């Protein structure tokens, strides 16, 4: 007998809403002429989600080569219980606990992000830099678009750490930065050994 409760998924009628546009013939002809002299270059914002399992009992871990090749412009890191991420219906896969994280650093070879590593102390409610990074590195600081996570909620299940990897800290602006190649390593330390297997979600 399995401990997993029986469930049924019912998909209600689904609809896809798209917008159709009639392009003027003069625009189509101009685009065809432009394509005769070169290729079309479109900016694509690709989103990759990676997970790394951190075993029970670990207190510090270094993940070498977390990214190899084209480097992302931004990282968002969070920790969630491994069994919750893998389908345990009794647990919330969106509960991003802090697991008493005490050190977070990302490096791309010769450069460290942030320049001074995050050293939150969740036990004494001293984690302002990590909390503020969610706003500054997602371009939500002094911006009308809010995240709606307050300081207390951040500690209680919303502990996400954002790191902007662009040279001008403008990964969300209208311009784009040159794509860099390399590899990214992540270093993590916890105040206490992990009591369960944890997934680091990037």
mmCIF file of C-alpha atoms in Angstrom:
data_model
loop_
_atom_site.group_PDB
_atom_site.id
_atom_site.type_symbol
_atom_site.label_atom_id
_atom_site.label_comp_id
_atom_site.label_asym_id
_atom_site.label_seq_id
_atom_site.Cartn_x
_atom_site.Cartn_y
_atom_site.Cartn_z
ATOM 1 C CA UNK A 1 0.000 0.000 0.000
ATOM 2 C CA UNK A 2 1.381 3.389 -0.925
ATOM 3 C CA UNK A 3 1.364 6.370 1.446
ATOM 4 C CA UNK A 4 0.576 8.675 -1.465
ATOM 5 C CA UNK A 5 -3.071 9.754 -1.374
ATOM 6 C CA UNK A 6 -5.230 8.973 -4.397
ATOM 7 C CA UNK A 7 -5.893 11.997 -6.566
ATOM 8 C CA UNK A 8 -7.658 12.778 -9.746
ATOM 9 C CA UNK A 9 -6.802 15.581 -12.115
ATOM 10 C CA UNK A 10 -9.669 16.956 -14.159
ATOM 11 C CA UNK A 11 -8.826 19.319 -16.988
ATOM 12 C CA UNK A 12 -11.658 21.702 -17.637
ATOM 13 C CA UNK A 13 -12.142 22.955 -21.181
ATOM 14 C CA UNK A 14 -8.988 24.881 -22.039
ATOM 15 C CA UNK A 15 -8.719 27.832 -24.399
ATOM 16 C CA UNK A 16 -5.779 29.563 -26.027
ATOM 17 C CA UNK A 17 -6.273 33.259 -26.689
ATOM 18 C CA UNK A 18 -4.050 34.773 -29.372
ATOM 19 C CA UNK A 19 -4.016 38.126 -31.090
ATOM 20 C CA UNK A 20 -4.075 38.218 -34.886
ATOM 21 C CA UNK A 21 -2.523 41.119 -36.748
ATOM 22 C CA UNK A 22 -2.887 42.077 -40.390
ATOM 23 C CA UNK A 23 0.447 43.505 -41.505
ATOM 24 C CA UNK A 24 0.431 46.135 -44.237
ATOM 25 C CA UNK A 25 1.890 44.986 -47.567
ATOM 26 C CA UNK A 26 4.423 47.839 -47.560
ATOM 27 C CA UNK A 27 5.841 46.547 -44.251
ATOM 28 C CA UNK A 28 6.069 42.966 -45.559
ATOM 29 C CA UNK A 29 7.913 44.102 -48.701
ATOM 30 C CA UNK A 30 10.335 46.230 -46.650
ATOM 31 C CA UNK A 31 11.102 43.271 -44.383
ATOM 32 C CA UNK A 32 11.675 40.954 -47.352
ATOM 33 C CA UNK A 33 14.123 43.446 -48.886
ATOM 34 C CA UNK A 34 15.973 43.781 -45.578
ATOM 35 C CA UNK A 35 16.255 39.983 -45.300
ATOM 36 C CA UNK A 36 17.857 39.819 -48.758
ATOM 37 C CA UNK A 37 20.916 41.616 -47.307
ATOM 38 C CA UNK A 38 21.238 39.862 -43.952
ATOM 39 C CA UNK A 39 19.678 37.589 -41.409
ATOM 40 C CA UNK A 40 17.106 38.562 -38.832
ATOM 41 C CA UNK A 41 18.384 38.882 -35.274
ATOM 42 C CA UNK A 42 15.821 38.593 -32.506
ATOM 43 C CA UNK A 43 16.601 38.832 -28.799
ATOM 44 C CA UNK A 44 15.444 35.699 -27.013
ATOM 45 C CA UNK A 45 15.095 35.626 -23.236
ATOM 46 C CA UNK A 46 15.603 31.984 -22.409
ATOM 47 C CA UNK A 47 14.778 30.687 -18.941
ATOM 48 C CA UNK A 48 16.466 27.537 -17.663
ATOM 49 C CA UNK A 49 15.562 25.847 -14.397
ATOM 50 C CA UNK A 50 18.211 23.640 -12.827
ATOM 51 C CA UNK A 51 18.096 21.625 -9.622
ATOM 52 C CA UNK A 52 20.916 20.295 -7.480
ATOM 53 C CA UNK A 53 20.335 17.846 -4.630
ATOM 54 C CA UNK A 54 22.023 18.620 -1.316
ATOM 55 C CA UNK A 55 22.268 15.505 0.842
ATOM 56 C CA UNK A 56 21.187 15.220 4.460
ATOM 57 C CA UNK A 57 23.996 16.141 6.858
ATOM 58 C CA UNK A 58 25.780 18.648 4.623
ATOM 59 C CA UNK A 59 26.791 21.918 6.242
ATOM 60 C CA UNK A 60 28.777 23.412 3.379
ATOM 61 C CA UNK A 61 28.810 22.652 -0.310
ATOM 62 C CA UNK A 62 30.499 23.963 -3.434
ATOM 63 C CA UNK A 63 28.821 23.305 -6.761
ATOM 64 C CA UNK A 64 31.473 23.686 -9.467
ATOM 65 C CA UNK A 65 30.370 24.253 -13.055
ATOM 66 C CA UNK A 66 26.715 24.872 -12.212
ATOM 67 C CA UNK A 67 26.528 26.615 -15.606
ATOM 68 C CA UNK A 68 28.955 25.951 -18.453
ATOM 69 C CA UNK A 69 28.926 27.883 -21.717
ATOM 70 C CA UNK A 70 26.703 30.926 -22.178
ATOM 71 C CA UNK A 71 26.283 32.567 -18.786
ATOM 72 C CA UNK A 72 22.870 33.770 -17.634
ATOM 73 C CA UNK A 73 22.231 37.440 -16.963
ATOM 74 C CA UNK A 74 20.514 36.697 -13.662
ATOM 75 C CA UNK A 75 20.249 33.888 -11.117
ATOM 76 C CA UNK A 76 17.449 33.258 -8.650
ATOM 77 C CA UNK A 77 18.259 30.607 -6.049
ATOM 78 C CA UNK A 78 15.929 28.904 -3.592
ATOM 79 C CA UNK A 79 15.891 25.820 -1.397
ATOM 80 C CA UNK A 80 12.967 23.409 -1.210
ATOM 81 C CA UNK A 81 12.547 19.967 0.359
ATOM 82 C CA UNK A 82 13.581 17.352 -2.198
ATOM 83 C CA UNK A 83 10.548 15.117 -1.646
ATOM 84 C CA UNK A 84 8.210 18.120 -1.990
ATOM 85 C CA UNK A 85 9.802 18.968 -5.322
ATOM 86 C CA UNK A 86 9.481 15.358 -6.449
ATOM 87 C CA UNK A 87 5.757 15.041 -5.834
ATOM 88 C CA UNK A 88 5.061 14.441 -2.132
ATOM 89 C CA UNK A 89 1.503 15.780 -1.972
ATOM 90 C CA UNK A 90 1.728 16.344 1.775
ATOM 91 C CA UNK A 91 4.409 19.023 1.257
ATOM 92 C CA UNK A 92 4.397 22.379 -0.509
ATOM 93 C CA UNK A 93 6.865 22.501 -3.439
ATOM 94 C CA UNK A 94 6.768 26.312 -3.281
ATOM 95 C CA UNK A 95 7.916 26.577 0.338
ATOM 96 C CA UNK A 96 11.369 28.086 -0.190
ATOM 97 C CA UNK A 97 12.831 27.628 3.274
ATOM 98 C CA UNK A 98 16.143 29.226 4.257
ATOM 99 C CA UNK A 99 17.535 26.061 5.947
ATOM 100 C CA UNK A 100 19.618 28.394 8.149
ATOM 101 C CA UNK A 101 21.767 29.510 5.206
ATOM 102 C CA UNK A 102 24.738 31.516 6.482
ATOM 103 C CA UNK A 103 26.831 32.090 3.327
ATOM 104 C CA UNK A 104 26.047 32.392 -0.378
ATOM 105 C CA UNK A 105 28.523 33.236 -3.093
ATOM 106 C CA UNK A 106 28.504 32.793 -6.864
ATOM 107 C CA UNK A 107 31.652 33.081 -8.979
ATOM 108 C CA UNK A 108 32.342 32.956 -12.695
ATOM 109 C CA UNK A 109 36.023 32.161 -12.462
ATOM 110 C CA UNK A 110 37.694 35.418 -11.488
ATOM 111 C CA UNK A 111 34.696 37.461 -10.334
ATOM 112 C CA UNK A 112 32.475 36.946 -7.292
ATOM 113 C CA UNK A 113 28.784 37.847 -7.103
ATOM 114 C CA UNK A 114 27.880 39.680 -4.997
ATOM 115 C CA UNK A 115 31.273 41.298 -4.398
ATOM 116 C CA UNK A 116 30.740 40.707 -0.672
ATOM 117 C CA UNK A 117 29.012 37.321 -0.209
ATOM 118 C CA UNK A 118 25.582 37.169 1.384
ATOM 119 C CA UNK A 119 25.927 36.189 5.039
ATOM 120 C CA UNK A 120 22.364 36.090 6.376
ATOM 121 C CA UNK A 121 21.652 35.199 9.993
ATOM 122 C CA UNK A 122 18.077 33.953 10.004
ATOM 123 C CA UNK A 123 18.268 33.049 13.700
ATOM 124 C CA UNK A 124 18.610 36.708 14.701
ATOM 125 C CA UNK A 125 16.433 38.062 11.851
ATOM 126 C CA UNK A 126 19.449 39.684 10.195
ATOM 127 C CA UNK A 127 19.032 38.933 6.500
ATOM 128 C CA UNK A 128 18.382 42.365 4.990
ATOM 129 C CA UNK A 129 20.960 42.035 2.171
ATOM 130 C CA UNK A 130 19.435 38.784 0.927
ATOM 131 C CA UNK A 131 15.934 40.233 1.186
ATOM 132 C CA UNK A 132 16.905 43.463 -0.558
ATOM 133 C CA UNK A 133 18.598 41.531 -3.387
ATOM 134 C CA UNK A 134 15.195 40.224 -4.371
ATOM 135 C CA UNK A 135 14.157 43.807 -5.145
ATOM 136 C CA UNK A 136 17.387 45.336 -6.465
ATOM 137 C CA UNK A 137 18.499 42.444 -8.679
ATOM 138 C CA UNK A 138 14.998 41.915 -10.079
ATOM 139 C CA UNK A 139 14.674 45.663 -10.795
ATOM 140 C CA UNK A 140 11.784 46.093 -8.367
ATOM 141 C CA UNK A 141 13.486 48.597 -6.044
ATOM 142 C CA UNK A 142 12.014 52.104 -6.450
ATOM 143 C CA UNK A 143 9.738 50.611 -9.070
ATOM 144 C CA UNK A 144 5.966 50.528 -9.343
ATOM 145 C CA UNK A 145 6.044 46.733 -9.820
ATOM 146 C CA UNK A 146 6.074 45.210 -6.356
ATOM 147 C CA UNK A 147 6.918 41.663 -5.296
ATOM 148 C CA UNK A 148 4.542 41.618 -2.287
ATOM 149 C CA UNK A 149 6.870 39.702 0.018
ATOM 150 C CA UNK A 150 7.541 41.465 3.293
ATOM 151 C CA UNK A 151 10.557 41.001 5.560
ATOM 152 C CA UNK A 152 8.886 38.433 7.841
ATOM 153 C CA UNK A 153 7.328 36.442 4.974
ATOM 154 C CA UNK A 154 10.738 36.222 3.311
ATOM 155 C CA UNK A 155 12.049 34.151 6.212
ATOM 156 C CA UNK A 156 8.908 32.002 6.396
ATOM 157 C CA UNK A 157 8.890 30.287 3.008
ATOM 158 C CA UNK A 158 9.893 32.924 0.442
ATOM 159 C CA UNK A 159 13.690 32.897 0.894
ATOM 160 C CA UNK A 160 14.757 33.435 -2.709
ATOM 161 C CA UNK A 161 18.140 34.966 -3.479
ATOM 162 C CA UNK A 162 18.514 37.001 -6.683
ATOM 163 C CA UNK A 163 21.900 37.757 -8.224
ATOM 164 C CA UNK A 164 22.326 40.036 -11.251
ATOM 165 C CA UNK A 165 25.345 38.926 -13.306
ATOM 166 C CA UNK A 166 25.394 41.784 -15.841
ATOM 167 C CA UNK A 167 28.275 44.310 -15.713
ATOM 168 C CA UNK A 168 25.924 47.280 -15.245
ATOM 169 C CA UNK A 169 23.409 45.486 -12.978
ATOM 170 C CA UNK A 170 20.673 46.074 -15.529
ATOM 171 C CA UNK A 171 19.521 42.580 -16.489
ATOM 172 C CA UNK A 172 15.927 43.770 -16.645
ATOM 173 C CA UNK A 173 16.457 46.963 -18.656
ATOM 174 C CA UNK A 174 15.526 47.552 -22.275
ATOM 175 C CA UNK A 175 19.108 47.083 -23.482
ATOM 176 C CA UNK A 176 20.985 43.811 -23.509
ATOM 177 C CA UNK A 177 24.487 42.990 -22.360
ATOM 178 C CA UNK A 178 26.968 40.977 -24.377
ATOM 179 C CA UNK A 179 26.575 37.265 -23.682
ATOM 180 C CA UNK A 180 29.606 35.928 -21.852
ATOM 181 C CA UNK A 181 30.879 32.359 -21.894
ATOM 182 C CA UNK A 182 32.424 30.628 -18.933
ATOM 183 C CA UNK A 183 31.357 28.610 -15.941
ATOM 184 C CA UNK A 184 29.598 29.482 -12.705
ATOM 185 C CA UNK A 185 30.336 27.941 -9.332
ATOM 186 C CA UNK A 186 28.136 28.281 -6.256
ATOM 187 C CA UNK A 187 29.347 28.122 -2.660
ATOM 188 C CA UNK A 188 26.888 27.578 0.197
ATOM 189 C CA UNK A 189 27.285 27.283 3.962
ATOM 190 C CA UNK A 190 24.640 26.553 6.580
ATOM 191 C CA UNK A 191 24.665 27.247 10.329
ATOM 192 C CA UNK A 192 23.604 23.652 10.988
ATOM 193 C CA UNK A 193 23.757 20.414 9.035
ATOM 194 C CA UNK A 194 20.794 19.796 6.745
ATOM 195 C CA UNK A 195 18.179 17.591 8.412
ATOM 196 C CA UNK A 196 16.663 16.437 5.115
ATOM 197 C CA UNK A 197 17.649 16.170 1.485
ATOM 198 C CA UNK A 198 17.200 19.606 -0.046
ATOM 199 C CA UNK A 199 16.953 20.697 -3.669
ATOM 200 C CA UNK A 200 18.669 23.891 -4.715
ATOM 201 C CA UNK A 201 16.506 25.341 -7.484
ATOM 202 C CA UNK A 202 18.157 27.807 -9.894
#
